[in-house]
Coordinates of C-alpha atoms and ligand atoms in Angstrom, one line a residue:
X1 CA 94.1 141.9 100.0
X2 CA 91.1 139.9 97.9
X3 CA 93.0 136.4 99.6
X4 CA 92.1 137.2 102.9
X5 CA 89.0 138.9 102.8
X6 CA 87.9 135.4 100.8
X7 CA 89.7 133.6 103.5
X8 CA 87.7 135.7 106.3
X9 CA 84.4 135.3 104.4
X10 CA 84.7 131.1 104.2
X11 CA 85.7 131.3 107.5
X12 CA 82.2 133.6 108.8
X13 CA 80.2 131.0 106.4
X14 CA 81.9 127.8 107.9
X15 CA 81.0 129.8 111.8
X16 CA 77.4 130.3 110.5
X17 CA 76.4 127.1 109.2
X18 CA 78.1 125.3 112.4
X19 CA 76.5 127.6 115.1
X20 CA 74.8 125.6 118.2
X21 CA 73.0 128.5 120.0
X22 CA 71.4 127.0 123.0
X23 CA 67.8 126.7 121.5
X24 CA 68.7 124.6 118.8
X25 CA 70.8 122.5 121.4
X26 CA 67.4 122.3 123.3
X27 CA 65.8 121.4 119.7
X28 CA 68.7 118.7 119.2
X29 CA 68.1 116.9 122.7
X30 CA 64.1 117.2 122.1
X31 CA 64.9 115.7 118.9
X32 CA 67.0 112.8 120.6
X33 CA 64.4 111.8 123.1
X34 CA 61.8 111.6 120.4
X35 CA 63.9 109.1 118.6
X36 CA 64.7 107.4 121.6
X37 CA 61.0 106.6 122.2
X38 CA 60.2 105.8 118.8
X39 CA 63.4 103.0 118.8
X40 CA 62.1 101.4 121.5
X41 CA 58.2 101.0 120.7
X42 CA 59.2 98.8 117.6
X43 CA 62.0 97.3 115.4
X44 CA 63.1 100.0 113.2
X45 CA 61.3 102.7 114.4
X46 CA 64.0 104.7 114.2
X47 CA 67.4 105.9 113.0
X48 CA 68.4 105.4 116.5
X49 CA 68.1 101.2 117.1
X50 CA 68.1 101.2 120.6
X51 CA 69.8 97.7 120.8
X52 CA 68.5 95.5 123.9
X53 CA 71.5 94.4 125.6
X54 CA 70.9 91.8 127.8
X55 CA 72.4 93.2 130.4
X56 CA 68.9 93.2 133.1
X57 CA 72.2 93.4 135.9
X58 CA 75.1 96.0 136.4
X59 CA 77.8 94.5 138.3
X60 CA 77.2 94.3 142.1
X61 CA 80.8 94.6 143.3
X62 CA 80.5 91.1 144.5
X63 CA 82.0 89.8 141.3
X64 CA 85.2 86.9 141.8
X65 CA 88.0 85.2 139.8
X66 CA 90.2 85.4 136.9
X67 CA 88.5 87.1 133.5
X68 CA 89.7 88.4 129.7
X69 CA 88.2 90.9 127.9
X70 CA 88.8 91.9 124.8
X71 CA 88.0 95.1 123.1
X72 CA 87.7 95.9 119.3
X73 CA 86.2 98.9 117.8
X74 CA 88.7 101.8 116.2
X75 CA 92.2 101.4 115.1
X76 CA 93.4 99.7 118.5
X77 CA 92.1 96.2 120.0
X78 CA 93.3 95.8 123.3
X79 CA 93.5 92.5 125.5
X80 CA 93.5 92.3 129.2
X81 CA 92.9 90.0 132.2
X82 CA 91.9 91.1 135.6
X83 CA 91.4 89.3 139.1
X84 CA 88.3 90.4 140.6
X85 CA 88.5 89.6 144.6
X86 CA 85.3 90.4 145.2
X87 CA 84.6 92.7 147.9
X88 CA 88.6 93.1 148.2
X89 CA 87.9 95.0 144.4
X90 CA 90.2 94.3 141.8
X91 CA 93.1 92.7 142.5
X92 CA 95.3 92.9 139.3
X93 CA 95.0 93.9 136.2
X94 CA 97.3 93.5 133.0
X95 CA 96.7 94.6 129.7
X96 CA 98.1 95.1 125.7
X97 CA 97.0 97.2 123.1
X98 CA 97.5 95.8 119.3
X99 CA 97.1 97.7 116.7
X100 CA 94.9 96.5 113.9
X101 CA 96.7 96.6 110.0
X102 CA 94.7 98.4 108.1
X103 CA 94.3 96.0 105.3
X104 CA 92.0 93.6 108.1
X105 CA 89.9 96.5 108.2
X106 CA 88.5 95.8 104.9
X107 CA 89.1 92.2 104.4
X108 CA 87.3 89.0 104.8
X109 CA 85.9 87.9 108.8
X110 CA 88.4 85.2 108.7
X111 CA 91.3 87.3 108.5
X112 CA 90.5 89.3 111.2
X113 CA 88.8 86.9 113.7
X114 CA 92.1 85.0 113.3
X115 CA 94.2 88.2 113.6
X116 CA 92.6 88.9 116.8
X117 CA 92.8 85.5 118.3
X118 CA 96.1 85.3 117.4
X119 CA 96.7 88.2 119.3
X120 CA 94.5 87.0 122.7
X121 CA 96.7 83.6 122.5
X122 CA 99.9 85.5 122.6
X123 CA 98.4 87.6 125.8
X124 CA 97.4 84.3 127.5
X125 CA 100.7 82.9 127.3
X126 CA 102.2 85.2 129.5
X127 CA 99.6 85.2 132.6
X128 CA 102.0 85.1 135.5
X129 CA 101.4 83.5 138.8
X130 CA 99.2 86.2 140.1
X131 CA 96.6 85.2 138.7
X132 CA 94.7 82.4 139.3
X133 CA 92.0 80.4 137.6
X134 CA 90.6 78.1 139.5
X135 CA 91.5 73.9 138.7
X136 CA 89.7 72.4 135.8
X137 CA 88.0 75.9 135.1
X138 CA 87.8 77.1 131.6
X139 CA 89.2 80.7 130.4
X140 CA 86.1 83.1 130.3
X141 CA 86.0 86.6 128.5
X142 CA 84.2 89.3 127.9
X143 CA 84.2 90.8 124.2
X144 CA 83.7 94.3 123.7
X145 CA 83.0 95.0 120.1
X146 CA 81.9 98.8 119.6
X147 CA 80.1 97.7 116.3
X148 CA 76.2 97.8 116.3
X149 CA 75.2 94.2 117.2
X150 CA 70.9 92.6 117.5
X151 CA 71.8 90.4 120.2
X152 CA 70.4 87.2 120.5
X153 CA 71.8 86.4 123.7
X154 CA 74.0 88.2 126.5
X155 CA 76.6 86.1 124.6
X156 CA 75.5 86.2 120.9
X157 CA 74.3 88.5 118.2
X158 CA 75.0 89.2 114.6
X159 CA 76.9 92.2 113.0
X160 CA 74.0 95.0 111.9
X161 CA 76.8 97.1 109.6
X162 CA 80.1 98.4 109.8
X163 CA 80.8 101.8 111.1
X164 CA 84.7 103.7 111.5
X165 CA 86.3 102.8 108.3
X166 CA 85.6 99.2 108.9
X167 CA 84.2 97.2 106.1
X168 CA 84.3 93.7 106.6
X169 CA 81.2 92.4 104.1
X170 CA 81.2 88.6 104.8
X171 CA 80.6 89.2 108.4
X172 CA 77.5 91.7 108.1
X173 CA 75.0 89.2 109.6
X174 CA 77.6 86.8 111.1
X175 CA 77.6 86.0 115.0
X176 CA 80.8 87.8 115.9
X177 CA 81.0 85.1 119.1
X178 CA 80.9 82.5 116.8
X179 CA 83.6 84.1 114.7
X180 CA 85.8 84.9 117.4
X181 CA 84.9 81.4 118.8
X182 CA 86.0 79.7 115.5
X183 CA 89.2 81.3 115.3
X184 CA 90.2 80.7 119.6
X185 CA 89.1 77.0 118.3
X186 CA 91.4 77.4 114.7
X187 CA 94.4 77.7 117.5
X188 CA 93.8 76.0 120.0
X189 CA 92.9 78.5 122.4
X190 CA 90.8 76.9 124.8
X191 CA 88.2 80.1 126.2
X192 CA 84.6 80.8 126.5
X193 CA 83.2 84.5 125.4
X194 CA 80.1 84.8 128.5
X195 CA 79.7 88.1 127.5
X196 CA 78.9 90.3 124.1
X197 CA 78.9 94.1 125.1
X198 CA 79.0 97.1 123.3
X199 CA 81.9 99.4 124.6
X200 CA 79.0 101.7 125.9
X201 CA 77.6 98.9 127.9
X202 CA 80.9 97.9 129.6
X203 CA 81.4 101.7 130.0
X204 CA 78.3 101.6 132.3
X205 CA 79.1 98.5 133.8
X206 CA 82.6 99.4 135.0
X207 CA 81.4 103.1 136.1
X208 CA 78.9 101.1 138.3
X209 CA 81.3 98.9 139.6
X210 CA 83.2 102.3 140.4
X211 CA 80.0 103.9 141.2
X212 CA 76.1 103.2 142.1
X213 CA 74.8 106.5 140.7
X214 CA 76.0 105.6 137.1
X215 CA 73.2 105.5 134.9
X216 CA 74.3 106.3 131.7
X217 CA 78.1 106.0 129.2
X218 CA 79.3 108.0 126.7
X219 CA 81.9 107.5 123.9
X220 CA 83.5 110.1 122.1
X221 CA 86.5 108.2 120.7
X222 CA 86.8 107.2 117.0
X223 CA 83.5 107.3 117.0
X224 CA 80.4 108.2 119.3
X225 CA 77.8 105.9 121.3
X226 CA 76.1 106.2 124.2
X227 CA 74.4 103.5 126.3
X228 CA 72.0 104.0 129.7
X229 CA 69.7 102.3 132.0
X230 CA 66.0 101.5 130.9
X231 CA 63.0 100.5 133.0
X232 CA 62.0 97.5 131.2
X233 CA 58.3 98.4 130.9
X234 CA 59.5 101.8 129.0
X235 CA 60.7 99.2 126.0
X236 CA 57.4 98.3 124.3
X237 CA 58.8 96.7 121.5
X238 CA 60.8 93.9 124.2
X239 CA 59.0 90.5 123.8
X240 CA 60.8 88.6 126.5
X241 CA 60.0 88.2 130.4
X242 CA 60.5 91.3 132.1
X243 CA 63.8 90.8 133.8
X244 CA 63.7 90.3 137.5
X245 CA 65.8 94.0 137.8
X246 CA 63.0 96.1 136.0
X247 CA 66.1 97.2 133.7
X248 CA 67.5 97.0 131.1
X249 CA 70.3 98.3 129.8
X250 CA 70.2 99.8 126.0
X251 CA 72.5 100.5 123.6
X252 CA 71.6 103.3 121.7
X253 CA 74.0 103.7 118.4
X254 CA 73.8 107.2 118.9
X255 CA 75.7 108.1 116.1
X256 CA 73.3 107.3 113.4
X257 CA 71.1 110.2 114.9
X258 CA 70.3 112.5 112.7
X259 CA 67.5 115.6 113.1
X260 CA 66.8 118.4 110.7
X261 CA 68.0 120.7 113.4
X262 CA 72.0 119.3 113.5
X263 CA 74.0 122.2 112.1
X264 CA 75.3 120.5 109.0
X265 CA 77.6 122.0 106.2
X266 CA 78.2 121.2 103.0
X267 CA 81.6 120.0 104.0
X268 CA 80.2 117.7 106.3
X269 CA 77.6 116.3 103.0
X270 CA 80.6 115.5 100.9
X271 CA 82.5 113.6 103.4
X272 CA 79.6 111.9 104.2
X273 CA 79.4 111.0 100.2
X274 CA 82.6 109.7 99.6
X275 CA 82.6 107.9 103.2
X276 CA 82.1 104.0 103.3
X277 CA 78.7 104.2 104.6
X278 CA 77.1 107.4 103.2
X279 CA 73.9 108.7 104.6
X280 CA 74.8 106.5 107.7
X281 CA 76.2 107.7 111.3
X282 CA 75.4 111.6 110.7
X283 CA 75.7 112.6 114.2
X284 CA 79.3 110.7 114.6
X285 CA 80.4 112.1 111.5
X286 CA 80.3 115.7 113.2
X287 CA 81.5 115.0 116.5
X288 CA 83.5 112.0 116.8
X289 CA 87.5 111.8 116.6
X290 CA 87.9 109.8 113.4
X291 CA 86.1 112.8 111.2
X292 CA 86.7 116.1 113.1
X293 CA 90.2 116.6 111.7
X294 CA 88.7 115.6 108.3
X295 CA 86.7 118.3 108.5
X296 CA 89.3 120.7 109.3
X297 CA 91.0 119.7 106.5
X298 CA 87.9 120.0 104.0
X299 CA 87.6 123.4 105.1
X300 CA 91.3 124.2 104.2
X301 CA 91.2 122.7 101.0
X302 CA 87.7 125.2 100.0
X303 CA 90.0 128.3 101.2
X304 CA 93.0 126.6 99.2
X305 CA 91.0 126.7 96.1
X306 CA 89.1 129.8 96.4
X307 CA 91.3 131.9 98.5
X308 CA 94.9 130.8 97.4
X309 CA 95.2 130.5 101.2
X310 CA 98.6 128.6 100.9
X311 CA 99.4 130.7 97.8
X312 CA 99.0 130.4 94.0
X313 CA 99.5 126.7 94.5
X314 CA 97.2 123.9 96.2
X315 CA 99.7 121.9 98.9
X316 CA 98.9 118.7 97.4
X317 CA 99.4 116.5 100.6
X318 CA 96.6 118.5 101.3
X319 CA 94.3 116.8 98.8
X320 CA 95.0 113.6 101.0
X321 CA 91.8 112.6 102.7
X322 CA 91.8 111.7 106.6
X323 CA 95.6 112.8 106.2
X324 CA 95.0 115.7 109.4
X325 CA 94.0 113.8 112.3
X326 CA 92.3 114.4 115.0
X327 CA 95.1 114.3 117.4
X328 CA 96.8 117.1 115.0
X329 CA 94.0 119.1 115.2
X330 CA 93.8 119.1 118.9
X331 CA 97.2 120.2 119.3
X332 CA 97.2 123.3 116.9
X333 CA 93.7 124.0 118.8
X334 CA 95.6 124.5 122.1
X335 CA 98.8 125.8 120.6
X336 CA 99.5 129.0 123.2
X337 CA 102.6 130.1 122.0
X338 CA 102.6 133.5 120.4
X339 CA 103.4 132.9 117.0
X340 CA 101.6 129.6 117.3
X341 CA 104.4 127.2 116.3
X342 CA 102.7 124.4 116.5
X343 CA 100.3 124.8 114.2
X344 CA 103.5 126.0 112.3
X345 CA 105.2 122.5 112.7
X346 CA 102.3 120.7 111.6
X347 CA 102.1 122.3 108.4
X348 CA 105.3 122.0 107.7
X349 CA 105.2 118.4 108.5
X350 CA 101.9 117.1 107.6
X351 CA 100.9 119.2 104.8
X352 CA 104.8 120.5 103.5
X353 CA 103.6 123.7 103.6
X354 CA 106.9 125.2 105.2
X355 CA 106.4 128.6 105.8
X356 CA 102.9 129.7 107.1
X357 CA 101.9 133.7 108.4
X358 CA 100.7 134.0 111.7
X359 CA 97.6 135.2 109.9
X360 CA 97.2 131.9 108.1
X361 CA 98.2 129.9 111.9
X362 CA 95.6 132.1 113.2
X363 CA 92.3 131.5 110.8
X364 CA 93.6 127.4 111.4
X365 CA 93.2 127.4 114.7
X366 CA 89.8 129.4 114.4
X367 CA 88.7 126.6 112.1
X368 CA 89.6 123.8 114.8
X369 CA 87.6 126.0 117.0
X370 CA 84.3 126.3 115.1
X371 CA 84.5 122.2 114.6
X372 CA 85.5 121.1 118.0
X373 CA 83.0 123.3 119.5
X374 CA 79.9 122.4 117.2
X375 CA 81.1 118.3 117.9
X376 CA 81.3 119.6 121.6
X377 CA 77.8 121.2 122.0
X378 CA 76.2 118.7 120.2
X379 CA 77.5 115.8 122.6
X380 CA 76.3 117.8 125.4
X381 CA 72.9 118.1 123.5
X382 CA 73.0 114.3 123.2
X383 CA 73.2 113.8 126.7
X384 CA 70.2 116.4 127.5
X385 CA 68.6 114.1 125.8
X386 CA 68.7 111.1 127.7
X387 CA 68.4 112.8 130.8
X388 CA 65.2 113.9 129.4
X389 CA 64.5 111.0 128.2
X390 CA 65.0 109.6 132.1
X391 CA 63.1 112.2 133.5
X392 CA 66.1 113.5 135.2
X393 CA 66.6 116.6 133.5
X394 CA 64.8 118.9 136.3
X395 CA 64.9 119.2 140.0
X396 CA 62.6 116.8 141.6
X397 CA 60.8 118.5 145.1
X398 CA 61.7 116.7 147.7
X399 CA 64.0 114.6 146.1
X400 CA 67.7 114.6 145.2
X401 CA 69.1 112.6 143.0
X402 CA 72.4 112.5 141.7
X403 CA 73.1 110.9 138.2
X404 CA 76.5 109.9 136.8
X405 CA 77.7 110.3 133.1
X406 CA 80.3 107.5 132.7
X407 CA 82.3 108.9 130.3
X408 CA 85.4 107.2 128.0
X409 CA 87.2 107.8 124.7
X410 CA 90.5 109.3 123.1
X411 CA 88.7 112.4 121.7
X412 CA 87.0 113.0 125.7
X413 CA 90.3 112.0 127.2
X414 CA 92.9 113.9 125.7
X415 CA 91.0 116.8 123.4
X416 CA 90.7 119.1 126.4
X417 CA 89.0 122.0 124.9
X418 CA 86.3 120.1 123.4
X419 CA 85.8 118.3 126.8
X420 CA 85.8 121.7 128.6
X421 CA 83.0 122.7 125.9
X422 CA 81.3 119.8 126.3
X423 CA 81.3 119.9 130.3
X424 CA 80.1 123.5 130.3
X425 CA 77.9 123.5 127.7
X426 CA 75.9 120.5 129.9
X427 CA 75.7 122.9 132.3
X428 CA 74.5 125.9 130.3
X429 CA 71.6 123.4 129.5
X430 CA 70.7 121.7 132.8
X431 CA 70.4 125.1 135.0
X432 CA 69.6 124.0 138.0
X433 CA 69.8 120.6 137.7
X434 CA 73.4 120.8 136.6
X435 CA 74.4 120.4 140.8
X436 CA 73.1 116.7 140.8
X437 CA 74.6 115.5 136.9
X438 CA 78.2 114.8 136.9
X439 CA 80.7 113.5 134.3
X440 CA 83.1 111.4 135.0
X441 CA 85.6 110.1 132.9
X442 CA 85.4 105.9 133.4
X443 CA 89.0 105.5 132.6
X444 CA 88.8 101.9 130.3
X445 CA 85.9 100.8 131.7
X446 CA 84.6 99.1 129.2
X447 CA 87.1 96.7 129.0
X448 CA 86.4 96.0 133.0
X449 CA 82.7 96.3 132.5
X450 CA 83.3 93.5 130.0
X451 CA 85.5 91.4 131.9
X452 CA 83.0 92.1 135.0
X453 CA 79.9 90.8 133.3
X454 CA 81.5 87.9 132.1
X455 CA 82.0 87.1 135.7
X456 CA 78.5 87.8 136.5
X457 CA 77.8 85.2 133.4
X458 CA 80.2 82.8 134.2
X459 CA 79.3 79.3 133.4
X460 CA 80.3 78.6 137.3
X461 CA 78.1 80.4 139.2
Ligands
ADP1 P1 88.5 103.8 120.0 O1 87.4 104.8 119.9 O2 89.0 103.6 118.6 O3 88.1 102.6 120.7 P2 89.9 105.5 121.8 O4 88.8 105.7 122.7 O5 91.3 105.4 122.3 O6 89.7 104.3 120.8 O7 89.9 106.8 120.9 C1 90.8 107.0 119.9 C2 90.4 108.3 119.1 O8 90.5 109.4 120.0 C3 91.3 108.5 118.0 O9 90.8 108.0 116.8 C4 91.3 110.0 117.9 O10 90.3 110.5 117.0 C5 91.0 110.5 119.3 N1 92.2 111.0 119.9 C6 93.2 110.3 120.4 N2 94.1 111.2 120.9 C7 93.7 112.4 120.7 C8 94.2 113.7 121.0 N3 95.4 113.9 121.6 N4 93.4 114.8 120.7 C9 92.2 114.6 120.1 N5 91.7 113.4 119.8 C10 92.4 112.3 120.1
MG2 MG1 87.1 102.0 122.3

């Protein structure tokens, strides 16, 4: 009938406009390294900020004692202490996950900052006897805040914008270590933050830890970031002493790229209209797990309108924006069963749409196809990119060098298809090459990187 052929033909438009044949991948990671030179020659240069870190050292493996981190940056914070032995590796580790009411998201710094270091006094309270800080020692942590920060210090730097449905406005331009250092001090929690790192950064510094040939991190969780190792002399727009490494390590905001050649639709323009920061984080608003699902659903509610795909009326649950998630989305994507009954089930249950054809199931999971892959690709792209960028993208003569993609995230970690496409699409681009790159998925390591360059910035040393 005229429903489906409409259906079918939205459908072939939606595949069109989000095609990533390999020479516009090639375009997109040209693209990225581009940028990536033009945000380090000067302030600004460039969507892409490349943010200095401060991080001129990547832990050594020597790193001792009792440590916090504490990691903020999607819907979850989580808290956790580790004992770091040294060359004996870590000898415990405890952690909690706290999930953040969504009313803080959009409230004052206060609120938060307190809400958070209510939450890290709690966790302090119940270290056992296995770990031990030393007599007369104060409580050092490491905060991982996956919000782009200038840094001022390793230990300092002030908010640059929300991203990931936070909007916080009084703290745009605050320290965030002196917010969080306010609040410990509000309670009465007696701990000193010796390191500021960007979940990228303590991505890279735990996959070191883990393994030497980790030069880069990638996060494809909520949202999307990426951080790697620079020579120092490659960062023109650096002022300071070249550190005593040569490196430096640089967080790259990755996902407020954006390059005339990203496959964008016009369901991807209006989300990014009525987001909270339109015209901002472009490339994370088609890959990362906070919008694909959105996305899916956008596409739906086109094919509700013009299609009657869920009959003569709109399901108005469907209307509800951010209402399919991710985590849905992946599940009707690998739904095997024959009449697909799981993406049966979640129409029933997220959308109240209680009877669906297997027609209808079918074109769904098509959809979650055609925007996992795109997101999928792209990443992949990303990551040619810096590998370009690093001269590493080709086989050296003589040489063999192997380079490790720290990887972490929800959307990595548990959206299997999109990491499969992402894995072999790296490999479609790198040839070759692809032998000596590996990904490997840093399982929280940027809590541990945190934790582990506060010990390499501990106050006692
Ligand atoms: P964050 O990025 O918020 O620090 P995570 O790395 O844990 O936290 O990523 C959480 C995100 O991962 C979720 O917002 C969601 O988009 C995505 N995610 C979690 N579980 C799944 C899943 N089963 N399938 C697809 N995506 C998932
Ligand atoms: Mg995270």
């Amino acid at each position: 009938s005229g429903r489906w052929a409409k259906a079918e033909a939205i459908l072939r438009e939606l595949e069109e406009k989000c095609g990533t044949p390999t020479a516009k991948l090639r375009q997109v990671a040209d693209a990225m390294t581009v940028e990536m030179h033009a945000g380090l020659a000067s302030e600004g240069g460039s969507k892409l900020k490349m943010l200095i870190s401060y991080v001129d050292n990547l832990p050594t493996g020597d790193e001792k004692g009792l440590f916090y981190a504490l990691d903020l940056g999607g819907t979850n914070f989580r808290v956790m202490r580790v004992q770091l032995g040294g060359k004996d590796g870590i000898m415990k580790q405890e952690f909690e996950e706290v999930s953040i009411p969504p009313h803080l998201m959009v409230g004052s710094s206060h609120e938060l900052f307190d809400f958070i270091a209510a939450a890290l006094a709690k966790f302090v309270d119940t270290e056992g006897e296995d770990f031990h800080l030393l007599p007369g020692r104060q409580r050092e942590l490491g905060f991982t805040f996956s919000f782009p920060v200038r840094q001022l210090s390793l230990a300092s730097g002030t908010l640059i914008k929300w991203t990931k449905g936070f909007l916080i406005e009084d703290a745009v331009g605050q320290d965030v270590v002196g917010e969080l250092t306010k609040a410990m001090e509000r309670l009465g929690l007696d701990m000193r933050v010796a390191a500021l790192v960007n979940d990228t950064v303590g991505t890279l510094a735990g996959g070191r830890y883990n393994n030497p040939d980790v030069i880069a991190a990638v996060i494809l969780g909520t949202g999307t970031n990426a951080a790697y190792v620079e020579r120092a002399h490659a960062i023109p727009k650096w002022q300071g002493l070249l550190p005593k490494s040569g490196e430096m390590v640089i967080n790259m905001e990755w996902g407020n790229f954006r390059s005339s050649h990203l496959p964008l639709t016009e369901y991807d323009q209006i989300l990014d209209a009525e987001s909270l920061n339109p015209g901002e984080q472009i490339f994370e608003k088609i890959i990362s797990g906070m919008y694909l699902g959105e996305i899916v659903r956008r596409v739906l509610c086109r094919m509700a309108e013009e299609a009657s795909f869920f009959g003569d009326t709109i399901p108005p649950k469907l209307k509800i924006p951010f209402i399919l998630r991710t985590p849905d989305m992946s599940a009707m994507h690998h739904d095997t069963s024959p009449d697909l009954k799981v993406v049966g089930s979640k129409l029933k249950d997220i959308l109240e749409v209680p009877n669906s054809s297997l027609k209808m199931r079918k074109i769904i999971v098509e959809i979650c196809d055609i925007v996992a892959t795109r997101g999928a690709r792209l990443s992949a792209a990303g990551i040619l990119g810096i590998l370009k960028k690093l001269g590493r993208d080709t086989v050296k003569e003589g040489e063999k060098q192997r380079s490790v993609i720290a990887l972490d995230g929800g959307l990595f970690e548990h959206y299997t298809k999109f990491r499969k496409c992402m894995e072999s699409t790296l490999k479609e681009l790198l040839g070759d090459v692809a032998e000596d790159i590996v990904v490997e998925h840093s399982n929280d390591g940027s809590g541990i990187g945190a934790a582990l360059l506060a010990a390499s910035h501990s106050q006692y040393l």
